[in-house]
Amino acid sequence: MLKSIFCAVRTVFFYLFIFLFIIFSLIPLGIEWIIGRFRPSLQSKSSLAFVQWFFRICLFLAGVKLTVEGREHIPDDQPVLYVGNHRSYFDILIGYVLVKGQCGFVAKKELDHFWIVNLWMRNLHCLFLDRENMKEGLKTILKGIEQIKSGISVWIYPEGTRNKGEEGTLLPYKEGSLKIAEKSGCPVIPVVMTHTADILENHVPWIHGANVHVVFGEPILLRELPREQRKFAGAYTQQVVQTMLTEQLAREKNEIG
């Protein structure tokens, strides 16, 4: 009974905080707009810092405890393409508090219709992907390539949507998603997150605390792969992420045992 009450209180506080943020973030958005008129680079940094602060509070209110491994694999001096598994909306919040430097997530185009949210996303260099229109999808990939070349990392989920299957499984990776790294020459950083769906998706609309593990793998340089693996970079990267995911879940099971 007490656990249910605590969950309800946590959920109310979480959604209330989101609601208040959406309303009152118009003020910092206006400040960011003014900064962007004169110092676009400063706007990018200040917007990221503000959103990271907001996301950290969200994760705290949600009762999320993070265990992070391999963050040292992320280069400090160049942009990368983050490629991971995707099971929860909270993947984005967690990803943003852990990235190094500027980074834009590739998101579904429908999010561009949510006013205020879309403005913050644009400040953070997010890209909106039309999953139904191949021509528009290609334009988004080209924007991602240019973004990497300008020094801004990109985070993409090659599964194309949230995976609602069993923990430890992956949906087939879309080959086109790795074109950003292939054409820009940037490193690919494989990322694995476990138990993020336990926060919300497994019991919508209630927010539950969860112990989330995040593992950043060693960089993959596509140009150094054998020709056959380069040809199917999506399948190769999926295999790497799948191995990382399986090993992480096995470690967690052994720790519990």
GROMACS .gro file of C-alpha atoms in nm:
model
  257
    1MET     CA    1   0.000   0.000   0.000
    2LEU     CA    2   0.275   0.246   0.098
    3LYS     CA    3   0.465   0.157  -0.220
    4SER     CA    4   0.159   0.240  -0.431
    5ILE     CA    5   0.111   0.573  -0.254
    6PHE     CA    6   0.478   0.662  -0.299
    7CYS     CA    7   0.455   0.576  -0.670
    8ALA     CA    8   0.146   0.796  -0.708
    9VAL     CA    9   0.315   1.089  -0.532
   10ARG     CA   10   0.628   1.047  -0.745
   11THR     CA   11   0.418   1.040  -1.061
   12VAL     CA   12   0.226   1.356  -0.966
   13PHE     CA   13   0.544   1.549  -0.885
   14PHE     CA   14   0.710   1.432  -1.208
   15TYR     CA   15   0.427   1.537  -1.439
   16LEU     CA   16   0.375   1.863  -1.247
   17PHE     CA   17   0.740   1.950  -1.294
   18ILE     CA   18   0.714   1.879  -1.668
   19PHE     CA   19   0.402   2.096  -1.692
   20LEU     CA   20   0.562   2.388  -1.507
   21PHE     CA   21   0.874   2.361  -1.721
   22ILE     CA   22   0.675   2.384  -2.043
   23ILE     CA   23   0.499   2.697  -1.918
   24PHE     CA   24   0.791   2.882  -1.763
   25SER     CA   25   1.059   2.777  -2.012
   26LEU     CA   26   0.929   3.049  -2.245
   27ILE     CA   27   1.143   3.292  -2.044
   28PRO     CA   28   1.477   3.109  -2.090
   29LEU     CA   29   1.376   3.035  -2.451
   30GLY     CA   30   1.347   3.410  -2.510
   31ILE     CA   31   1.686   3.464  -2.352
   32GLU     CA   32   1.835   3.189  -2.568
   33TRP     CA   33   1.683   3.350  -2.877
   34ILE     CA   34   1.850   3.682  -2.794
   35ILE     CA   35   2.184   3.508  -2.730
   36GLY     CA   36   2.150   3.323  -3.060
   37ARG     CA   37   2.111   3.649  -3.251
   38PHE     CA   38   2.461   3.753  -3.149
   39ARG     CA   39   2.646   3.439  -3.033
   40PRO     CA   40   2.504   3.118  -3.188
   41SER     CA   41   2.782   2.905  -3.039
   42LEU     CA   42   2.708   3.039  -2.690
   43GLN     CA   43   2.339   2.969  -2.741
   44SER     CA   44   2.416   2.605  -2.821
   45LYS     CA   45   2.621   2.566  -2.503
   46SER     CA   46   2.377   2.746  -2.274
   47SER     CA   47   2.075   2.560  -2.417
   48LEU     CA   48   2.249   2.226  -2.362
   49ALA     CA   49   2.345   2.320  -2.005
   50PHE     CA   50   1.987   2.426  -1.926
   51VAL     CA   51   1.829   2.113  -2.074
   52GLN     CA   52   2.083   1.887  -1.900
   53TRP     CA   53   1.992   2.054  -1.570
   54PHE     CA   54   1.622   1.998  -1.643
   55PHE     CA   55   1.673   1.634  -1.741
   56ARG     CA   56   1.880   1.561  -1.429
   57ILE     CA   57   1.593   1.687  -1.213
   58CYS     CA   58   1.348   1.474  -1.415
   59LEU     CA   59   1.559   1.164  -1.357
   60PHE     CA   60   1.589   1.246  -0.987
   61LEU     CA   61   1.212   1.292  -0.949
   62ALA     CA   62   1.155   0.966  -1.139
   63GLY     CA   63   1.386   0.780  -0.901
   64VAL     CA   64   1.630   0.676  -1.173
   65LYS     CA   65   1.970   0.559  -1.051
   66LEU     CA   66   2.238   0.546  -1.321
   67THR     CA   67   2.538   0.317  -1.342
   68VAL     CA   68   2.759   0.427  -1.631
   69GLU     CA   69   3.050   0.237  -1.786
   70GLY     CA   70   3.281   0.313  -2.078
   71ARG     CA   71   3.224   0.688  -2.101
   72GLU     CA   72   3.599   0.721  -2.150
   73HIS     CA   73   3.547   0.567  -2.495
   74ILE     CA   74   3.383   0.888  -2.613
   75PRO     CA   75   3.645   1.114  -2.776
   76ASP     CA   76   3.683   1.460  -2.624
   77ASP     CA   77   3.814   1.622  -2.941
   78GLN     CA   78   3.575   1.514  -3.219
   79PRO     CA   79   3.206   1.453  -3.287
   80VAL     CA   80   3.068   1.099  -3.297
   81LEU     CA   81   2.762   0.905  -3.401
   82TYR     CA   82   2.601   0.744  -3.097
   83VAL     CA   83   2.411   0.428  -3.187
   84GLY     CA   84   2.206   0.245  -2.926
   85ASN     CA   85   1.908   0.035  -2.833
   86HIS     CA   86   1.578   0.213  -2.774
   87ARG     CA   87   1.305   0.105  -2.532
   88SER     CA   88   1.190   0.422  -2.358
   89TYR     CA   89   1.138   0.796  -2.390
   90PHE     CA   90   1.375   0.818  -2.095
   91ASP     CA   91   1.658   0.698  -2.323
   92ILE     CA   92   1.678   1.054  -2.455
   93LEU     CA   93   1.689   1.213  -2.110
   94ILE     CA   94   1.962   0.975  -1.998
   95GLY     CA   95   2.157   1.015  -2.319
   96TYR     CA   96   2.158   1.393  -2.299
   97VAL     CA   97   2.300   1.406  -1.946
   98LEU     CA   98   2.587   1.178  -2.051
   99VAL     CA   99   2.697   1.314  -2.390
  100LYS     CA  100   3.022   1.503  -2.433
  101GLY     CA  101   2.990   1.833  -2.613
  102GLN     CA  102   2.709   1.935  -2.845
  103CYS     CA  103   2.480   1.656  -2.965
  104GLY     CA  104   2.153   1.636  -3.154
  105PHE     CA  105   1.918   1.339  -3.138
  106VAL     CA  106   1.742   1.208  -3.446
  107ALA     CA  107   1.372   1.217  -3.355
  108LYS     CA  108   1.049   1.131  -3.533
  109LYS     CA  109   0.903   1.426  -3.724
  110GLU     CA  110   0.584   1.423  -3.513
  111LEU     CA  111   0.777   1.583  -3.226
  112ASP     CA  112   0.829   1.891  -3.441
  113HIS     CA  113   0.458   1.965  -3.392
  114PHE     CA  114   0.490   2.016  -3.015
  115TRP     CA  115   0.548   2.386  -2.962
  116ILE     CA  116   0.813   2.480  -2.703
  117VAL     CA  117   0.946   2.123  -2.707
  118ASN     CA  118   1.041   2.161  -3.073
  119LEU     CA  119   1.207   2.498  -3.005
  120TRP     CA  120   1.434   2.346  -2.741
  121MET     CA  121   1.507   2.053  -2.973
  122ARG     CA  122   1.612   2.289  -3.251
  123ASN     CA  123   1.840   2.474  -3.008
  124LEU     CA  124   2.000   2.137  -2.933
  125HIS     CA  125   2.052   2.055  -3.302
  126CYS     CA  126   1.798   1.771  -3.306
  127LEU     CA  127   1.696   1.635  -3.646
  128PHE     CA  128   1.339   1.542  -3.734
  129LEU     CA  129   1.308   1.224  -3.939
  130ASP     CA  130   1.013   1.138  -4.163
  131ARG     CA  131   1.007   0.759  -4.140
  132GLU     CA  132   0.741   0.726  -4.410
  133ASN     CA  133   0.904   0.943  -4.678
  134MET     CA  134   1.236   0.811  -4.809
  135LYS     CA  135   1.322   1.137  -4.986
  136GLU     CA  136   1.269   1.345  -4.672
  137GLY     CA  137   1.448   1.081  -4.466
  138LEU     CA  138   1.751   1.113  -4.694
  139LYS     CA  139   1.751   1.489  -4.642
  140THR     CA  140   1.766   1.432  -4.266
  141ILE     CA  141   2.061   1.195  -4.304
  142LEU     CA  142   2.240   1.456  -4.518
  143LYS     CA  143   2.176   1.717  -4.248
  144GLY     CA  144   2.325   1.475  -3.996
  145ILE     CA  145   2.639   1.439  -4.208
  146GLU     CA  146   2.678   1.817  -4.228
  147GLN     CA  147   2.618   1.845  -3.857
  148ILE     CA  148   2.897   1.599  -3.780
  149LYS     CA  149   3.130   1.788  -4.014
  150SER     CA  150   3.051   2.109  -3.823
  151GLY     CA  151   3.159   1.944  -3.496
  152ILE     CA  152   2.823   1.842  -3.349
  153SER     CA  153   2.761   1.478  -3.255
  154VAL     CA  154   2.445   1.290  -3.353
  155TRP     CA  155   2.257   1.025  -3.156
  156ILE     CA  156   2.044   0.787  -3.358
  157TYR     CA  157   1.836   0.476  -3.289
  158PRO     CA  158   1.872   0.255  -3.598
  159GLU     CA  159   1.578   0.036  -3.489
  160GLY     CA  160   1.362   0.324  -3.611
  161THR     CA  161   1.118   0.311  -3.319
  162ARG     CA  162   1.093   0.205  -2.957
  163ASN     CA  163   1.136  -0.168  -2.917
  164LYS     CA  164   0.842  -0.312  -2.722
  165GLY     CA  165   0.973  -0.668  -2.728
  166GLU     CA  166   1.158  -0.859  -2.459
  167GLU     CA  167   1.451  -0.694  -2.281
  168GLY     CA  168   1.770  -0.804  -2.454
  169THR     CA  169   1.625  -0.806  -2.805
  170LEU     CA  170   1.681  -0.561  -3.089
  171LEU     CA  171   1.472  -0.473  -3.391
  172PRO     CA  172   1.657  -0.490  -3.726
  173TYR     CA  173   1.885  -0.190  -3.777
  174LYS     CA  174   1.817   0.028  -4.078
  175GLU     CA  175   2.129   0.043  -4.296
  176GLY     CA  176   2.074   0.406  -4.395
  177SER     CA  177   2.119   0.526  -4.039
  178LEU     CA  178   2.491   0.446  -4.047
  179LYS     CA  179   2.542   0.664  -4.357
  180ILE     CA  180   2.604   0.958  -4.124
  181ALA     CA  181   2.922   0.795  -3.995
  182GLU     CA  182   3.014   0.639  -4.329
  183LYS     CA  183   3.005   0.971  -4.518
  184SER     CA  184   3.147   1.191  -4.243
  185GLY     CA  185   3.419   0.951  -4.127
  186CYS     CA  186   3.332   1.000  -3.760
  187PRO     CA  187   3.360   0.721  -3.502
  188VAL     CA  188   3.050   0.521  -3.411
  189ILE     CA  189   2.995   0.483  -3.036
  190PRO     CA  190   2.772   0.182  -2.960
  191VAL     CA  191   2.553   0.240  -2.653
  192VAL     CA  192   2.347   0.000  -2.443
  193MET     CA  193   2.087   0.095  -2.182
  194THR     CA  194   1.904  -0.160  -1.969
  195HIS     CA  195   1.576  -0.134  -1.774
  196THR     CA  196   1.472   0.209  -1.905
  197ALA     CA  197   1.126   0.074  -1.992
  198ASP     CA  198   1.081  -0.006  -1.621
  199ILE     CA  199   1.055   0.367  -1.552
  200LEU     CA  200   0.738   0.432  -1.755
  201GLU     CA  201   0.661   0.214  -2.056
  202ASN     CA  202   0.599  -0.108  -1.861
  203HIS     CA  203   0.326   0.058  -1.650
  204VAL     CA  204   0.203   0.374  -1.826
  205PRO     CA  205   0.121   0.635  -1.693
  206TRP     CA  206   0.288   0.557  -1.359
  207ILE     CA  207   0.649   0.655  -1.293
  208HIS     CA  208   0.857   0.394  -1.111
  209GLY     CA  209   1.214   0.421  -0.989
  210ALA     CA  210   1.465   0.202  -1.173
  211ASN     CA  211   1.831   0.109  -1.170
  212VAL     CA  212   1.952   0.179  -1.522
  213HIS     CA  213   2.285   0.062  -1.659
  214VAL     CA  214   2.444   0.252  -1.947
  215VAL     CA  215   2.743   0.109  -2.131
  216PHE     CA  216   2.940   0.297  -2.396
  217GLY     CA  217   3.137   0.062  -2.619
  218GLU     CA  218   3.468   0.116  -2.792
  219PRO     CA  219   3.457   0.339  -3.102
  220ILE     CA  220   3.390   0.172  -3.437
  221LEU     CA  221   3.563   0.321  -3.740
  222LEU     CA  222   3.364   0.204  -4.041
  223ARG     CA  223   3.642   0.285  -4.288
  224GLU     CA  224   3.868   0.034  -4.110
  225LEU     CA  225   3.619  -0.254  -4.136
  226PRO     CA  226   3.651  -0.524  -4.403
  227ARG     CA  227   3.465  -0.440  -4.723
  228GLU     CA  228   3.175  -0.679  -4.658
  229GLN     CA  229   3.116  -0.540  -4.310
  230ARG     CA  230   3.133  -0.182  -4.443
  231LYS     CA  231   2.873  -0.274  -4.702
  232PHE     CA  232   2.631  -0.379  -4.427
  233ALA     CA  233   2.740  -0.140  -4.154
  234GLY     CA  234   2.395  -0.146  -3.992
  235ALA     CA  235   2.398  -0.523  -3.949
  236TYR     CA  236   2.755  -0.515  -3.818
  237THR     CA  237   2.679  -0.241  -3.566
  238GLN     CA  238   2.365  -0.422  -3.455
  239GLN     CA  239   2.574  -0.731  -3.384
  240VAL     CA  240   2.811  -0.523  -3.169
  241VAL     CA  241   2.524  -0.364  -2.974
  242GLN     CA  242   2.349  -0.701  -2.935
  243THR     CA  243   2.666  -0.858  -2.792
  244MET     CA  244   2.707  -0.567  -2.548
  245LEU     CA  245   2.342  -0.592  -2.444
  246THR     CA  246   2.355  -0.968  -2.390
  247GLU     CA  247   2.675  -0.942  -2.187
  248GLN     CA  248   2.539  -0.658  -1.972
  249LEU     CA  249   2.218  -0.844  -1.890
  250ALA     CA  250   2.421  -1.154  -1.806
  251ARG     CA  251   2.640  -0.952  -1.567
  252GLU     CA  252   2.335  -0.806  -1.397
  253LYS     CA  253   2.183  -1.153  -1.358
  254ASN     CA  254   2.504  -1.283  -1.203
  255GLU     CA  255   2.519  -0.988  -0.962
  256ILE     CA  256   2.164  -1.059  -0.846
  257GLY     CA  257   2.239  -1.430  -0.817
   0.00000   0.00000   0.00000
